[in-house]
């Protein structure tokens, strides 16, 4: 089902009339001995040519192992209870899975996704749940991974059942790339299960699309099925060099997302993760993307542009400079067309 070796990748690409050179083959082999590769037939089918936005997300590049820049765990997520990160007062991250339908080459958790030895254990998750139970201030739990929707239906359902026993939880969010990378996994069975647990606490799903070509009839259908199960959908994207770093691409992506019922939520500056430096561009590009969206298209298509602080300070929003507050309390403001206005009370 999954393409994990360069030999099989080579065969599959040949069917698409794409050929790997000996050097490329060797490079992929070298990288995968450190960071696993996993691609599925659906995601591979989205590749049109070498080096396109889909290719760059899923095909290993030698830069992953030749650059020493960055850290294995730049957000300092591994700092206490295994599989749980409690950084903000009222919410926490619960890492329930270590596998994904495709291993994104730019993944923040590159240090562990696909590493079977680092899989969350049943016992580990039980302990994390106990922590949540003992911390009444936690009202929002985010299931992440890896990909929670790659767990067996039974395992996922059991986690939801256990979480729902904790009375102070008001909402559960699932972070998943499945609607984008493996939409056929959003089965009627999965949706029927989720529908049983979509209220009290409420359930949200945040998915992860990176490029307009990922919005296909199949990914649209997957999102519609989740919406029919009564779940609101959001999206998180990372700005990635060679994939999507332009205002035009994000305008198209975010419009298309809204048209299939997915609200753009976060736009991330890449985390400083070892093995992913070749994806990072300057922060000002993110500001330019937000400027290119605000005013020019539906406000609902404008996500929050954030840096997840290196060292674990949490997400900090970066906003284009639209306003200057004057000494007398009035505000000088600039609109999306760079026209100047003033707001004053007297
Ligand atoms: C992103 C994140 C959250 C959720 O943040 P929101 O801004 O509420 O979406 C919670 N905990 C951790 C550790 C996170 O990284
Ligand atoms: S789906 Fe998410 S967790 Fe999995 S490899 Fe991609 S970015 Fe990482």
Coordinates of C-alpha atoms and ligand atoms in Angstrom, one line a residue:
X1 CA 0.0 0.0 0.0
X2 CA 2.8 2.4 0.9
X3 CA 5.9 3.2 -1.2
X4 CA 8.8 3.1 1.2
X5 CA 11.8 2.1 -0.9
X6 CA 13.6 3.8 -3.7
X7 CA 13.3 0.6 -5.9
X8 CA 9.5 0.7 -5.7
X9 CA 9.4 4.4 -6.1
X10 CA 11.5 4.1 -9.3
X11 CA 9.1 1.6 -10.8
X12 CA 6.0 3.7 -9.9
X13 CA 7.6 6.8 -11.4
X14 CA 8.5 5.0 -14.5
X15 CA 4.8 4.2 -15.1
X16 CA 4.3 8.0 -15.0
X17 CA 7.2 8.5 -17.5
X18 CA 9.4 10.1 -14.8
X19 CA 12.9 8.6 -14.5
X20 CA 15.3 8.8 -11.6
X21 CA 19.0 9.1 -12.4
X22 CA 21.6 6.9 -10.6
X23 CA 22.6 9.9 -8.6
X24 CA 19.1 10.7 -7.5
X25 CA 18.4 7.1 -6.7
X26 CA 21.5 7.0 -4.5
X27 CA 20.6 10.2 -2.8
X28 CA 17.1 9.0 -2.0
X29 CA 18.6 5.8 -0.6
X30 CA 21.0 7.7 1.6
X31 CA 18.3 10.0 3.0
X32 CA 15.8 7.2 3.7
X33 CA 18.4 5.4 5.8
X34 CA 18.1 8.4 8.2
X35 CA 14.6 9.7 7.6
X36 CA 12.0 7.2 6.3
X37 CA 10.1 7.8 3.1
X38 CA 6.4 7.0 2.8
X39 CA 4.2 7.9 -0.1
X40 CA 0.9 6.4 -1.1
X41 CA -0.5 5.8 -4.6
X42 CA -3.0 8.6 -4.3
X43 CA -0.5 11.2 -3.3
X44 CA 2.0 10.0 -5.9
X45 CA -0.7 10.4 -8.6
X46 CA -0.7 14.1 -7.9
X47 CA 2.9 14.5 -9.1
X48 CA 3.0 15.9 -12.6
X49 CA 6.8 16.3 -13.0
X50 CA 10.1 16.2 -11.1
X51 CA 10.5 19.0 -8.7
X52 CA 6.9 20.2 -8.6
X53 CA 5.1 21.2 -5.5
X54 CA 3.9 17.7 -4.7
X55 CA 7.3 16.1 -5.5
X56 CA 9.1 18.5 -3.2
X57 CA 6.8 17.6 -0.3
X58 CA 7.2 13.8 -0.5
X59 CA 10.4 12.9 -2.4
X60 CA 13.6 12.9 -0.2
X61 CA 16.4 15.4 -1.1
X62 CA 20.0 15.1 -0.2
X63 CA 19.9 18.5 1.6
X64 CA 18.0 16.6 4.4
X65 CA 21.2 15.0 5.5
X66 CA 23.9 17.4 4.3
X67 CA 22.7 20.5 6.2
X68 CA 23.5 20.6 9.9
X69 CA 21.3 23.7 10.5
X70 CA 18.4 23.4 12.9
X71 CA 17.5 21.2 15.9
X72 CA 15.8 17.9 16.2
X73 CA 13.2 19.3 18.6
X74 CA 13.2 23.1 18.1
X75 CA 9.9 23.7 19.8
X76 CA 11.1 21.8 22.9
X77 CA 8.1 19.5 22.8
X78 CA 9.8 16.7 24.6
X79 CA 10.0 18.2 28.0
X80 CA 8.0 16.2 30.4
X81 CA 5.2 13.7 30.1
X82 CA 5.7 11.4 27.1
X83 CA 3.3 12.0 24.2
X84 CA 1.9 15.2 25.8
X85 CA 2.9 18.9 25.5
X86 CA 1.3 21.2 27.9
X87 CA 2.5 24.7 27.0
X88 CA -0.5 26.9 27.2
X89 CA -2.7 27.3 30.3
X90 CA -6.0 25.8 29.1
X91 CA -5.0 23.4 26.3
X92 CA -2.6 20.7 25.4
X93 CA -1.2 18.5 22.6
X94 CA -1.6 14.8 22.8
X95 CA 0.6 12.8 20.4
X96 CA -1.3 9.7 19.7
X97 CA 0.3 8.3 16.6
X98 CA 3.6 8.2 14.9
X99 CA 2.7 7.2 11.4
X100 CA 1.3 9.3 8.5
X101 CA -0.1 8.5 5.1
X102 CA 2.9 10.3 3.6
X103 CA 6.0 11.5 5.4
X104 CA 6.3 15.2 4.6
X105 CA 10.0 16.0 4.1
X106 CA 9.6 19.3 6.0
X107 CA 7.9 17.7 9.1
X108 CA 8.5 19.4 12.4
X109 CA 8.5 16.0 14.1
X110 CA 11.0 14.6 11.7
X111 CA 12.9 13.3 14.7
X112 CA 10.2 10.7 15.3
X113 CA 7.6 10.2 12.7
X114 CA 7.9 6.8 11.1
X115 CA 10.2 5.6 13.9
X116 CA 8.4 2.5 15.2
X117 CA 10.5 2.5 18.3
X118 CA 9.0 5.9 19.2
X119 CA 5.4 4.9 18.8
X120 CA 3.0 6.1 21.4
X121 CA 2.2 3.1 23.7
X122 CA -1.2 2.3 25.1
X123 CA 0.3 2.7 28.6
X124 CA 1.9 6.0 27.7
X125 CA -1.3 7.4 26.4
X126 CA -3.1 6.3 29.5
X127 CA -0.6 8.2 31.6
X128 CA -1.0 11.3 29.5
X129 CA -4.8 11.0 29.9
X130 CA -4.4 10.8 33.6
X131 CA -2.3 14.0 33.6
X132 CA -5.2 15.7 31.7
X133 CA -7.7 14.4 34.2
X134 CA -5.6 15.8 37.0
X135 CA -5.3 19.2 35.4
X136 CA -8.8 20.8 35.5
X137 CA -7.6 23.9 33.7
X138 CA -7.2 21.9 30.5
X139 CA -10.4 22.4 28.5
X140 CA -9.1 21.8 24.9
X141 CA -7.2 18.8 23.8
X142 CA -5.5 18.6 20.4
X143 CA -4.8 15.1 19.1
X144 CA -1.8 15.1 16.8
X145 CA 1.0 12.9 15.9
X146 CA 1.9 11.6 13.3
X147 CA -1.6 11.3 12.1
X148 CA -4.4 10.4 14.5
X149 CA -6.7 9.3 11.5
X150 CA -4.2 6.6 10.6
X151 CA -4.9 4.8 13.9
X152 CA -7.3 1.9 13.7
X153 CA -10.9 3.0 14.1
X154 CA -11.1 1.1 17.4
X155 CA -8.0 2.8 18.9
X156 CA -9.1 6.2 17.9
X157 CA -12.6 5.6 19.2
X158 CA -11.2 4.4 22.5
X159 CA -9.1 7.5 22.9
X160 CA -12.2 9.7 22.2
X161 CA -14.2 7.7 24.7
X162 CA -11.5 8.1 27.4
X163 CA -11.2 11.8 26.7
X164 CA -15.0 12.2 26.9
X165 CA -14.9 10.8 30.4
X166 CA -12.9 13.8 31.6
X167 CA -15.6 16.3 32.5
X168 CA -13.5 19.5 32.2
X169 CA -12.8 19.0 28.5
X170 CA -14.9 21.3 26.3
X171 CA -13.4 20.6 22.9
X172 CA -11.3 18.1 21.1
X173 CA -9.3 18.9 18.0
X174 CA -7.8 16.4 15.6
X175 CA -4.9 17.5 13.5
X176 CA -4.6 15.4 10.4
X177 CA -3.3 15.4 6.9
X178 CA -5.4 12.5 5.8
X179 CA -8.1 14.5 3.9
X180 CA -5.2 15.9 1.8
X181 CA -2.7 13.0 1.5
X182 CA -5.0 10.0 1.6
X183 CA -8.6 11.0 1.2
X184 CA -9.9 7.5 0.7
X185 CA -9.1 6.9 4.3
X186 CA -12.0 9.2 5.2
X187 CA -14.4 6.3 5.0
X188 CA -18.2 6.2 5.8
X189 CA -17.3 4.1 8.8
X190 CA -14.8 6.6 10.1
X191 CA -17.4 9.4 9.7
X192 CA -20.1 7.4 11.4
X193 CA -17.8 6.9 14.3
X194 CA -16.8 10.5 14.6
X195 CA -20.4 11.6 14.3
X196 CA -21.2 9.8 17.5
X197 CA -18.7 12.0 19.3
X198 CA -19.1 15.3 17.6
X199 CA -20.7 17.2 20.5
X200 CA -20.2 17.8 24.2
X201 CA -17.3 18.1 23.9
X202 CA -17.3 19.5 20.4
X203 CA -15.0 18.0 17.8
X204 CA -13.0 20.1 15.3
X205 CA -10.6 18.8 12.6
X206 CA -7.7 20.8 11.4
X207 CA -6.3 19.5 8.2
X208 CA -3.1 20.4 6.3
X209 CA -3.2 21.4 2.6
X210 CA -0.1 23.1 1.1
X211 CA -0.9 23.6 -2.5
X212 CA -4.0 24.1 -4.8
X213 CA -3.2 20.9 -6.8
X214 CA -4.0 18.9 -3.6
X215 CA -7.6 20.0 -3.8
X216 CA -9.1 17.3 -6.0
X217 CA -12.5 15.7 -6.4
X218 CA -11.3 13.1 -3.9
X219 CA -10.0 15.5 -1.2
X220 CA -13.2 17.5 -1.7
X221 CA -15.3 14.4 -1.1
X222 CA -13.4 13.6 2.0
X223 CA -13.9 17.1 3.5
X224 CA -17.6 17.0 2.6
X225 CA -18.0 13.7 4.4
X226 CA -16.5 15.1 7.5
X227 CA -18.7 18.1 7.3
X228 CA -21.7 15.8 6.9
X229 CA -20.6 14.2 10.1
X230 CA -21.1 17.6 11.7
X231 CA -17.5 18.6 12.1
X232 CA -16.0 22.0 11.3
X233 CA -12.8 22.0 9.3
X234 CA -9.8 24.3 9.5
X235 CA -6.5 24.2 7.7
X236 CA -2.9 24.8 8.7
X237 CA -0.2 25.4 6.0
X238 CA 3.5 26.0 6.2
X239 CA 5.2 28.4 3.9
X240 CA 7.6 26.2 1.9
X241 CA 10.2 27.1 -0.6
X242 CA 9.7 25.1 -3.8
X243 CA 6.1 24.4 -2.8
X244 CA 4.0 27.4 -2.2
X245 CA 5.9 30.5 -1.1
X246 CA 3.9 33.2 -3.1
X247 CA 0.8 35.3 -2.4
X248 CA -0.8 34.0 -5.7
X249 CA -0.5 30.4 -4.6
X250 CA -2.0 31.0 -1.2
X251 CA -4.8 33.1 -2.7
X252 CA -5.8 30.2 -4.9
X253 CA -5.3 27.6 -2.2
X254 CA -7.2 29.4 0.5
X255 CA -10.1 30.3 -1.9
X256 CA -10.3 26.6 -2.9
X257 CA -10.2 25.5 0.7
X258 CA -13.1 27.8 1.6
X259 CA -15.1 26.5 -1.4
X260 CA -14.8 22.9 0.1
X261 CA -15.7 24.1 3.6
X262 CA -12.3 24.4 5.1
X263 CA -11.4 27.6 6.9
X264 CA -7.7 28.6 6.7
X265 CA -6.5 28.9 10.3
X266 CA -2.8 29.1 10.6
X267 CA 0.0 29.9 8.2
X268 CA 3.4 28.9 9.7
X269 CA 6.9 30.1 9.2
X270 CA 8.8 26.8 8.9
X271 CA 10.2 25.6 12.3
X272 CA 14.0 25.4 12.5
X273 CA 14.0 21.6 12.2
X274 CA 17.2 19.8 11.4
X275 CA 17.0 18.4 7.9
X276 CA 14.4 20.9 6.6
X277 CA 16.5 24.1 6.1
X278 CA 16.1 24.0 2.3
X279 CA 12.3 24.7 2.8
X280 CA 12.8 27.9 4.8
X281 CA 12.6 31.4 3.3
X282 CA 12.7 34.8 4.9
X283 CA 9.9 35.9 7.3
X284 CA 9.0 38.9 5.2
X285 CA 7.6 36.5 2.5
X286 CA 4.9 35.5 5.0
X287 CA 4.0 39.1 5.7
X288 CA 3.8 39.6 1.9
X289 CA 1.5 36.6 1.6
X290 CA -0.9 38.0 4.3
X291 CA -0.7 41.4 2.6
X292 CA -1.6 39.8 -0.7
X293 CA -4.7 38.2 0.8
X294 CA -6.2 40.8 3.1
X295 CA -8.6 42.9 1.2
X296 CA -8.0 41.2 -2.1
X297 CA -10.1 38.1 -1.3
X298 CA -12.6 37.0 1.4
X299 CA -11.5 37.8 4.9
X300 CA -12.2 34.2 5.7
X301 CA -9.3 33.2 3.5
X302 CA -6.8 35.1 5.6
X303 CA -5.1 32.8 8.2
X304 CA -3.0 33.9 11.2
X305 CA 0.6 34.0 10.1
X306 CA 2.6 32.7 13.1
X307 CA 6.1 31.7 14.2
X308 CA 6.1 28.8 16.6
X309 CA 8.9 30.2 18.8
X310 CA 12.1 28.3 18.8
X311 CA 12.7 27.0 22.4
X312 CA 9.0 26.6 23.1
X313 CA 7.5 30.0 23.6
X314 CA 4.4 29.2 21.7
X315 CA 2.9 30.6 18.5
X316 CA 3.3 34.3 18.0
X317 CA 1.4 36.1 15.2
X318 CA 3.1 38.4 12.8
X319 CA 0.9 41.1 11.2
X320 CA 1.7 43.5 8.4
X321 CA 2.0 47.0 9.8
X322 CA -1.4 48.6 9.0
X323 CA -1.7 51.0 12.0
X324 CA 0.4 53.6 13.8
X325 CA -1.1 54.8 17.1
X326 CA -0.4 58.6 17.5
X327 CA 0.4 60.4 20.8
X328 CA -3.0 62.0 20.9
X329 CA -4.7 58.6 20.7
X330 CA -5.7 58.8 17.1
X331 CA -4.6 56.1 14.7
X332 CA -3.0 56.4 11.2
X333 CA -4.1 53.4 9.2
X334 CA -3.3 52.0 5.8
X335 CA -5.7 49.9 3.8
X336 CA -4.9 47.0 1.5
X337 CA -4.4 49.4 -1.4
X338 CA -1.8 51.3 0.7
X339 CA -4.2 54.3 0.9
X340 CA -3.8 56.3 4.1
X341 CA -6.7 56.9 6.5
X342 CA -7.1 58.3 10.0
X343 CA -9.4 57.2 12.9
X344 CA -9.9 59.7 15.7
X345 CA -12.5 60.1 18.4
X346 CA -12.3 63.9 18.7
Ligands
LIG1 C1 -0.3 24.8 18.5 C2 -0.3 24.3 19.8 C3 -1.5 24.4 20.6 C4 -2.8 25.0 20.0 O1 -2.6 26.4 19.8 P1 -3.9 27.3 19.4 O2 -3.3 28.6 19.1 O3 -4.9 27.2 20.5 O4 -4.4 26.6 18.1 C5 -1.5 23.9 21.9 N1 -0.4 23.4 22.4 C6 0.7 23.3 21.7 C7 1.9 22.7 22.4 C8 0.8 23.8 20.4 O5 2.0 23.7 19.7
LIG2 S1 1.4 14.5 8.1 FE1 2.0 16.0 9.7 S2 3.1 14.7 11.2 FE2 2.9 13.5 9.3 S3 4.8 13.8 8.2 FE3 3.4 15.3 7.4 S4 3.7 17.2 8.7 FE4 4.7 15.5 9.8

